[in-house]
Tab-separated table of C-alpha atoms in Angstrom:
chain	number	residue	atom	x	y	z
A	1	MET	CA	26.321	-85.732	9.513
A	2	ASN	CA	26.286	-85.490	13.382
A	3	VAL	CA	22.254	-84.117	14.245
A	4	ALA	CA	22.410	-82.576	17.830
A	5	LYS	CA	20.431	-83.726	20.033
A	6	SER	CA	17.468	-81.951	21.209
A	7	ALA	CA	17.408	-80.634	24.952
A	8	TYR	CA	15.626	-82.873	27.459
A	9	ARG	CA	14.434	-81.949	30.985
A	10	VAL	CA	12.834	-84.175	34.395
A	11	PHE	CA	9.808	-83.256	36.003
A	12	SER	CA	8.917	-84.405	38.873
A	13	ALA	CA	4.238	-84.828	39.330
A	14	ASN	CA	4.579	-85.393	42.916
A	15	SER	CA	2.940	-83.072	45.111
A	16	SER	CA	4.364	-84.703	47.678
A	17	ALA	CA	8.018	-83.562	49.193
A	18	ALA	CA	8.258	-87.608	50.688
A	19	CYS	CA	7.762	-88.823	47.306
A	20	THR	CA	10.445	-86.220	44.979
A	21	GLU	CA	13.296	-88.277	46.576
A	22	LEU	CA	13.640	-90.560	43.916
A	23	ALA	CA	13.814	-87.688	41.515
A	24	LYS	CA	15.644	-85.708	43.529
A	25	LYS	CA	18.463	-89.218	43.287
A	26	ILE	CA	17.907	-89.993	40.326
A	27	THR	CA	19.026	-86.105	39.109
A	28	GLU	CA	21.543	-86.235	41.025
A	29	ARG	CA	23.378	-88.884	39.275
A	30	LEU	CA	21.954	-87.376	35.771
A	31	GLY	CA	24.026	-83.857	36.511
A	32	VAL	CA	20.864	-82.375	35.679
A	33	GLU	CA	18.447	-79.795	37.835
A	34	LEU	CA	14.297	-81.102	38.508
A	35	GLY	CA	12.649	-79.374	36.754
A	36	LYS	CA	11.073	-76.079	37.731
A	37	SER	CA	6.352	-76.662	38.607
A	38	VAL	CA	4.488	-76.160	41.889
A	39	VAL	CA	1.703	-79.650	42.083
A	40	PHE	CA	-0.402	-78.795	44.395
A	41	GLN	CA	-4.249	-80.086	45.376
A	42	GLU	CA	-6.569	-76.940	45.848
A	43	SER	CA	-8.774	-75.955	48.704
A	44	ASN	CA	-12.148	-79.317	47.219
A	45	ARG	CA	-8.774	-81.007	46.561
A	46	GLU	CA	-8.581	-79.751	42.585
A	47	THR	CA	-5.175	-81.515	40.489
A	48	ARG	CA	-3.069	-77.621	39.690
A	49	VAL	CA	-0.324	-78.204	37.551
A	50	ASP	CA	2.106	-74.035	36.965
A	51	VAL	CA	4.790	-75.913	34.888
A	52	LYS	CA	7.741	-72.410	35.383
A	53	GLU	CA	9.805	-73.326	32.310
A	54	SER	CA	9.828	-73.047	28.755
A	55	VAL	CA	9.269	-76.681	27.272
A	56	ARG	CA	9.227	-76.059	24.242
A	57	GLY	CA	10.693	-78.894	21.732
A	58	GLN	CA	11.870	-80.956	24.286
A	59	THR	CA	11.981	-84.405	25.674
A	60	ILE	CA	10.504	-84.514	29.441
A	61	PHE	CA	10.373	-87.669	31.203
A	62	ILE	CA	8.350	-87.072	34.306
A	63	ILE	CA	8.881	-89.027	37.694
A	64	GLN	CA	6.254	-90.232	39.252
A	65	THR	CA	6.474	-91.908	42.523
A	66	ILE	CA	3.182	-93.316	43.881
A	67	PRO	CA	2.167	-92.585	47.479
A	68	ARG	CA	-1.076	-94.550	48.956
A	69	ASP	CA	-3.093	-91.477	47.872
A	70	VAL	CA	-3.577	-93.170	44.088
A	71	ASN	CA	-5.500	-92.324	42.676
A	72	THR	CA	-4.844	-88.424	43.839
A	73	ALA	CA	-0.668	-89.594	42.173
A	74	ILE	CA	-2.536	-90.638	38.871
A	75	MET	CA	-4.324	-87.512	38.351
A	76	GLU	CA	-1.588	-85.573	38.972
A	77	LEU	CA	0.613	-87.586	36.191
A	78	LEU	CA	-1.981	-87.000	34.268
A	79	VAL	CA	-2.244	-83.270	34.205
A	80	MET	CA	1.280	-82.785	34.185
A	81	ALA	CA	1.569	-84.599	31.428
A	82	TYR	CA	-1.061	-82.536	29.142
A	83	ALA	CA	-0.009	-79.186	30.186
A	84	LEU	CA	3.144	-80.399	28.484
A	85	LYS	CA	2.022	-81.707	25.814
A	86	THR	CA	-0.408	-77.978	25.271
A	87	SER	CA	3.551	-76.196	26.076
A	88	CYS	CA	4.141	-77.856	23.313
A	89	ALA	CA	6.547	-80.726	24.667
A	90	LYS	CA	8.678	-82.372	22.254
A	91	ASN	CA	8.202	-85.724	22.932
A	92	ILE	CA	6.767	-86.900	26.945
A	93	ILE	CA	8.135	-90.103	28.816
A	94	GLY	CA	6.758	-91.645	32.361
A	95	VAL	CA	8.539	-92.987	34.690
A	96	ILE	CA	6.683	-94.765	36.404
A	97	PRO	CA	8.591	-97.004	38.846
A	98	TYR	CA	5.513	-98.218	39.778
A	99	PHE	CA	2.316	-98.288	38.025
A	100	PRO	CA	-0.655	-98.312	39.728
A	101	TYR	CA	-4.171	-101.189	39.062
A	102	SER	CA	-1.542	-103.513	37.696
A	103	LYS	CA	-3.189	-106.050	39.247
A	104	GLN	CA	-6.325	-105.269	38.380
A	105	CYS	CA	-5.042	-106.496	34.652
A	106	LYS	CA	-7.469	-109.210	34.372
A	107	MET	CA	-11.576	-109.866	33.982
A	108	ARG	CA	-13.118	-109.853	37.019
A	109	LYS	CA	-16.377	-111.352	37.208
A	110	ARG	CA	-18.247	-108.372	36.491
A	111	GLY	CA	-15.370	-105.997	36.346
A	112	SER	CA	-12.812	-104.114	34.243
A	113	ILE	CA	-9.117	-104.232	33.674
A	114	VAL	CA	-8.884	-101.216	34.779
A	115	CYS	CA	-4.634	-100.816	34.514
A	116	LYS	CA	-6.439	-100.930	30.343
A	117	LEU	CA	-7.866	-97.694	30.923
A	118	LEU	CA	-5.549	-95.969	32.508
A	119	ALA	CA	-3.284	-97.350	29.598
A	120	SER	CA	-5.400	-95.557	27.202
A	121	MET	CA	-5.577	-92.940	29.705
A	122	LEU	CA	-2.068	-91.825	30.081
A	123	ALA	CA	-1.581	-92.150	26.117
A	124	LYS	CA	-5.151	-89.765	25.626
A	125	ALA	CA	-2.453	-86.884	27.986
A	126	GLY	CA	-0.002	-86.591	25.446
A	127	LEU	CA	2.624	-89.243	27.160
A	128	THR	CA	4.577	-90.996	23.851
A	129	HIS	CA	7.049	-93.469	26.041
A	130	ILE	CA	6.938	-95.011	29.966
A	131	ILE	CA	9.779	-96.383	31.755
A	132	THR	CA	8.517	-98.283	34.469
A	133	MET	CA	10.268	-101.445	36.797
A	134	ASP	CA	8.407	-105.267	37.107
A	135	LEU	CA	5.106	-104.721	36.763
A	136	HIS	CA	2.629	-107.144	38.051
A	137	GLN	CA	2.034	-109.217	34.427
A	138	LYS	CA	4.268	-108.420	31.519
A	139	GLU	CA	1.521	-108.309	28.864
A	140	ILE	CA	0.379	-105.413	30.580
A	141	GLN	CA	3.025	-103.832	27.741
A	142	GLY	CA	-0.042	-104.773	25.294
A	143	PHE	CA	-1.719	-102.436	26.414
A	144	PHE	CA	-0.024	-99.414	25.221
A	145	SER	CA	-0.148	-97.967	22.057
A	146	PHE	CA	3.374	-96.764	22.202
A	147	PRO	CA	6.370	-98.335	23.789
A	148	VAL	CA	6.951	-99.031	27.112
A	149	ASP	CA	10.796	-100.451	28.633
A	150	ASN	CA	9.939	-102.567	31.807
A	151	LEU	CA	13.072	-102.792	33.065
A	152	ARG	CA	13.989	-105.071	36.429
A	153	ALA	CA	15.064	-104.740	39.869
A	154	SER	CA	16.568	-108.353	40.176
A	155	PRO	CA	20.040	-107.328	40.214
A	156	PHE	CA	20.123	-105.009	43.004
A	157	LEU	CA	18.224	-107.624	44.625
A	158	ILE	CA	20.275	-110.837	44.136
A	159	GLN	CA	23.323	-108.417	44.958
A	160	TYR	CA	21.459	-107.862	48.683
A	161	ILE	CA	21.944	-111.063	49.092
A	162	GLN	CA	25.024	-111.548	47.888
A	163	GLU	CA	26.551	-108.865	50.121
A	164	GLU	CA	24.122	-108.513	53.317
A	165	ILE	CA	22.805	-111.848	53.452
A	166	PRO	CA	25.758	-114.336	55.879
A	167	ASP	CA	25.731	-117.405	54.721
A	168	TYR	CA	23.750	-116.796	51.902
A	169	ARG	CA	25.155	-120.329	50.290
A	170	ASN	CA	23.163	-122.004	52.329
A	171	ALA	CA	20.235	-120.701	51.327
A	172	ILE	CA	17.068	-122.186	49.918
A	173	ILE	CA	14.304	-119.600	47.013
A	174	VAL	CA	10.986	-119.604	48.402
A	175	ALA	CA	7.729	-119.201	46.282
A	176	LYS	CA	4.942	-118.326	48.013
A	177	SER	CA	2.505	-119.433	45.897
A	178	PRO	CA	2.358	-121.594	42.738
A	179	ALA	CA	1.994	-118.688	40.419
A	180	ALA	CA	5.526	-116.822	42.129
A	181	ALA	CA	7.357	-120.177	41.450
A	182	LYS	CA	8.335	-119.086	37.420
A	183	ARG	CA	10.211	-115.596	39.745
A	184	ALA	CA	11.705	-117.986	42.035
A	185	GLN	CA	12.929	-119.964	39.909
A	186	SER	CA	14.944	-116.838	37.913
A	187	TYR	CA	16.450	-116.902	41.534
A	188	ALA	CA	17.638	-120.153	42.376
A	189	GLU	CA	19.321	-120.820	39.035
A	190	ARG	CA	21.352	-117.173	39.128
A	191	LEU	CA	22.669	-117.723	42.419
A	192	ARG	CA	22.814	-121.511	42.438
A	193	LEU	CA	20.282	-122.509	44.653
A	194	GLY	CA	18.108	-124.854	45.377
A	195	LEU	CA	13.441	-124.087	45.145
A	196	ALA	CA	10.820	-124.918	48.051
A	197	VAL	CA	7.341	-123.959	46.687
A	198	ILE	CA	4.330	-123.340	48.901
A	199	HIS	CA	1.158	-124.035	47.722
A	200	GLY	CA	-2.875	-125.313	49.432
A	201	GLU	CA	-5.089	-123.710	51.233
A	202	ALA	CA	-4.286	-121.087	53.195
A	203	GLN	CA	-2.908	-119.456	49.859
A	204	CYS	CA	-4.576	-115.971	48.035
A	205	SER	CA	-6.570	-117.085	45.642
A	206	GLU	CA	-5.689	-114.200	43.395
A	207	SER	CA	-6.000	-116.231	40.354
A	208	ASP	CA	-8.332	-118.155	41.121
A	209	MET	CA	-10.705	-115.199	40.028
A	210	ALA	CA	-8.810	-113.395	38.370
A	211	ASP	CA	-11.323	-114.348	34.783
A	212	GLY	CA	-14.658	-114.437	34.859
A	213	ARG	CA	-15.080	-117.040	32.226
A	214	HIS	CA	-15.595	-118.729	35.770
A	215	SER	CA	-19.116	-117.208	36.822
A	216	PRO	CA	-21.615	-119.393	35.690
A	217	PRO	CA	-23.654	-119.992	38.930
A	218	CYS	CA	-23.586	-123.620	39.970
A	219	VAL	CA	-25.401	-126.449	38.056
A	220	ARG	CA	-28.233	-127.791	39.597
A	221	ASN	CA	-29.360	-131.796	39.435
A	222	THR	CA	-29.378	-132.159	36.179
A	223	THR	CA	-28.530	-134.298	33.410
A	224	GLY	CA	-29.122	-131.585	30.907
A	225	HIS	CA	-30.297	-128.190	29.572
A	226	THR	CA	-33.297	-127.616	31.355
A	227	GLY	CA	-34.220	-124.171	29.190
A	228	LEU	CA	-33.958	-120.833	29.387
A	229	GLU	CA	-36.188	-119.119	32.184
A	230	LEU	CA	-37.627	-115.774	30.913
A	231	PRO	CA	-38.845	-113.237	32.665
A	232	SER	CA	-42.653	-113.489	32.684
A	233	GLY	CA	-41.415	-117.063	34.059
A	234	LYS	CA	-42.522	-119.043	31.321
A	235	GLN	CA	-39.029	-121.475	30.147
A	236	GLN	CA	-37.720	-121.980	26.158
A	237	ALA	CA	-38.039	-125.131	24.810
A	238	PRO	CA	-34.351	-126.253	25.573
A	239	PHE	CA	-32.058	-126.652	22.236
A	240	PRO	CA	-31.691	-130.028	21.129
A	241	GLY	CA	-29.316	-132.111	21.718
A	242	ILE	CA	-27.170	-130.521	24.016
A	243	GLU	CA	-25.942	-131.227	26.893
A	244	LEU	CA	-23.443	-129.426	29.707
A	245	PRO	CA	-20.468	-131.399	31.679
A	246	ILE	CA	-21.470	-130.963	35.279
A	247	MET	CA	-18.816	-127.496	37.041
A	248	MET	CA	-17.492	-130.267	39.605
A	249	ALA	CA	-16.451	-127.065	42.319
A	250	LYS	CA	-12.538	-126.074	43.165
A	251	GLU	CA	-10.286	-127.018	45.853
A	252	LYS	CA	-7.479	-126.523	47.352
A	253	PRO	CA	-4.583	-129.133	48.649
A	254	PRO	CA	-3.644	-129.277	52.849
A	255	ILE	CA	-0.789	-126.700	52.484
A	256	THR	CA	2.392	-127.901	52.095
A	257	VAL	CA	5.892	-127.031	51.143
A	258	VAL	CA	7.218	-128.560	48.369
A	259	GLY	CA	10.920	-128.960	49.140
A	260	ASP	CA	13.580	-129.254	51.695
A	261	VAL	CA	13.643	-126.215	53.664
A	262	GLY	CA	14.711	-127.068	57.203
A	263	GLY	CA	18.568	-126.245	59.094
A	264	ARG	CA	17.698	-123.736	55.391
A	265	ILE	CA	17.942	-119.688	55.547
A	266	ALA	CA	14.058	-119.445	53.314
A	267	ILE	CA	13.971	-116.939	50.740
A	268	ILE	CA	10.365	-115.067	49.625
A	269	VAL	CA	10.691	-113.507	46.742
A	270	ASP	CA	8.206	-111.718	44.875
A	271	ASP	CA	6.661	-108.336	42.855
A	272	ILE	CA	4.322	-106.452	45.502
A	273	ILE	CA	4.329	-106.780	49.244
A	274	ASP	CA	1.587	-105.232	50.181
A	275	ASP	CA	-0.537	-106.782	52.901
A	276	VAL	CA	1.400	-108.594	53.634
A	277	GLY	CA	-0.939	-111.719	55.573
A	278	ASP	CA	0.177	-114.206	52.649
A	279	PHE	CA	4.013	-113.947	54.190
A	280	VAL	CA	3.446	-113.932	57.227
A	281	ALA	CA	1.425	-116.686	57.323
A	282	ALA	CA	3.980	-118.282	54.813
A	283	ALA	CA	6.900	-117.401	57.585
A	284	GLU	CA	4.852	-119.299	60.047
A	285	ILE	CA	4.783	-122.708	57.482
A	286	LEU	CA	8.712	-122.374	56.565
A	287	LYS	CA	9.291	-121.946	60.593
A	288	GLU	CA	7.577	-124.841	61.428
A	289	ARG	CA	9.649	-126.675	58.663
A	290	GLY	CA	13.381	-125.581	60.043
A	291	ALA	CA	14.177	-123.219	58.305
A	292	TYR	CA	16.104	-120.612	60.717
A	293	LYS	CA	15.785	-117.482	58.590
A	294	ILE	CA	13.621	-115.613	56.741
A	295	TYR	CA	13.694	-113.334	54.875
A	296	ILE	CA	10.934	-111.249	52.237
A	297	MET	CA	12.283	-109.593	48.818
A	298	ALA	CA	10.341	-107.511	46.405
A	299	THR	CA	10.048	-104.807	44.469
A	300	HIS	CA	7.369	-102.741	45.288
A	301	GLY	CA	6.833	-102.451	49.196
A	302	LEU	CA	3.710	-100.851	49.465
A	303	LEU	CA	3.205	-101.886	52.986
A	304	SER	CA	-0.468	-100.566	52.805
A	305	ALA	CA	-2.052	-101.011	56.574
A	306	ASP	CA	-0.817	-102.816	59.241
A	307	ALA	CA	2.055	-104.321	57.633
A	308	PRO	CA	4.833	-103.151	59.803
A	309	ARG	CA	3.315	-103.614	62.630
A	310	LEU	CA	2.519	-107.594	61.631
A	311	ILE	CA	6.045	-108.129	59.685
A	312	GLU	CA	7.415	-106.740	63.544
A	313	GLU	CA	5.906	-109.469	65.290
A	314	SER	CA	6.209	-112.438	63.064
A	315	ALA	CA	9.123	-115.629	62.258
A	316	ILE	CA	9.572	-112.801	59.112
A	317	ASP	CA	13.901	-111.684	59.242
A	318	GLU	CA	13.849	-109.270	56.852
A	319	VAL	CA	12.328	-107.733	54.678
A	320	VAL	CA	13.963	-105.791	51.871
A	321	VAL	CA	12.535	-103.147	48.886
A	322	THR	CA	13.209	-101.037	46.427
A	323	ASN	CA	12.663	-97.533	46.551
A	324	THR	CA	9.835	-97.208	43.304
A	325	VAL	CA	7.609	-96.525	46.603
A	326	PRO	CA	8.157	-94.206	49.500
A	327	HIS	CA	8.025	-96.044	51.909
A	328	GLU	CA	9.948	-93.743	55.357
A	329	VAL	CA	7.084	-93.379	56.916
A	330	GLN	CA	7.163	-97.356	57.634
A	331	LYS	CA	10.814	-98.749	58.102
A	332	LEU	CA	10.403	-95.769	61.294
A	333	GLN	CA	7.942	-98.333	62.473
A	334	CYS	CA	9.363	-101.357	61.412
A	335	PRO	CA	13.296	-102.173	61.489
A	336	LYS	CA	13.000	-105.170	60.354
A	337	ILE	CA	11.885	-103.460	56.444
A	338	LYS	CA	15.508	-102.094	54.134
A	339	THR	CA	15.656	-100.509	51.021
A	340	VAL	CA	17.831	-101.156	47.834
A	341	ASP	CA	18.442	-97.549	45.711
A	342	VAL	CA	17.377	-98.672	42.190
A	343	SER	CA	18.147	-95.059	40.672
A	344	MET	CA	20.830	-95.705	39.018
A	345	ILE	CA	19.001	-97.822	36.793
A	346	LEU	CA	15.922	-95.607	35.610
A	347	ALA	CA	19.025	-92.927	35.502
A	348	GLU	CA	20.575	-95.035	32.623
A	349	ALA	CA	17.628	-95.883	31.098
A	350	ILE	CA	16.229	-92.280	30.934
A	351	ARG	CA	19.677	-91.199	29.419
A	352	ARG	CA	20.402	-94.668	26.835
A	353	ILE	CA	16.257	-93.239	25.617
A	354	HIS	CA	17.695	-89.584	25.121
A	355	ASN	CA	20.775	-90.366	23.394
A	356	GLY	CA	19.264	-93.026	21.068
A	357	GLU	CA	21.063	-95.395	23.288
A	358	SER	CA	19.874	-99.346	22.264
A	359	MET	CA	18.463	-100.370	26.208
A	360	ALA	CA	20.044	-103.934	25.636
A	361	TYR	CA	22.259	-103.810	27.981
A	362	LEU	CA	20.139	-102.921	31.728
A	363	PHE	CA	18.275	-106.832	30.646
A	364	ARG	CA	22.150	-108.433	30.187
A	365	ASN	CA	20.810	-112.154	32.253
A	366	ILE	CA	17.571	-111.610	32.677
A	367	THR	CA	16.066	-114.434	31.688
A	368	VAL	CA	11.694	-113.966	30.578
A	369	ASP	CA	10.659	-115.333	33.842
A	370	ASP	CA	12.157	-113.077	35.927
């Protein structure tokens, strides 16, 4: 007995016209119309959402791209999800190509894991499933109490390398830090290219400060535990027989490139390009080591602050990003920025989820480290 599928609708939760372009491309590929809704900001900056059609008993997909005003976009998504929930939608599935706050997924001293907070807020608002792309850390999926499909942009970026970079066989894949080496290795293996890794003191130390367990105060010149200091200024007697090891300061070696980039096209791969200082520094090092062209390939092109100007003035020849984040203004400021469209895989994911089909096809030839 065939059971008819319930209807589904696709909405955009963005109040900015520039952010709805991806939603329009996805609905065009699906052959459906974008749901009728109004999302706007009140004069006092409160977010208001009005859904203009019935969604009762339907599966709803909310497409939310994240512009520079991240917090407003999050509130738009939460308010729309809750509006659909209270309108008796059957399932509410968020399509969030770039998941915000994904870099804040680890404890930083006395900070908080904001990504986990956001996951809880989305569940409370009514979302039952999320489709996203290239999470900053794959372990983020464990923050959610509902299914998460973490799609990959690497097939599109690899296709761009093969079709748009002349003589790509003479290229070498570069990781701008040891932390990015696994992703770079995945690209190198599928393209049958060599691998190089930049290591040293000029790199970002994000991983060094990611865990609060490195934060005890510096050890004084003592050989053991001298006791606990009480609020009154007195010291409690030390625990007998306990000696703490001396905590050595961590020092980075001088910057170096592991691998031969001389006479090669250097392709730096990463998941996010935002503050481009690290990429510009890496490009200068690669030029000094003999690379004659430098490309940056990243999934999410946030390109904040002066990123377009810094890219234009740098040794970087081209920056290739997907359209998970709107960046048309940045492209006007810097012609080196190129865009790869990933609406095809997002539309296919929506179609498969609605029809109850397997998602395995979208992850074929994808490695765990990708």
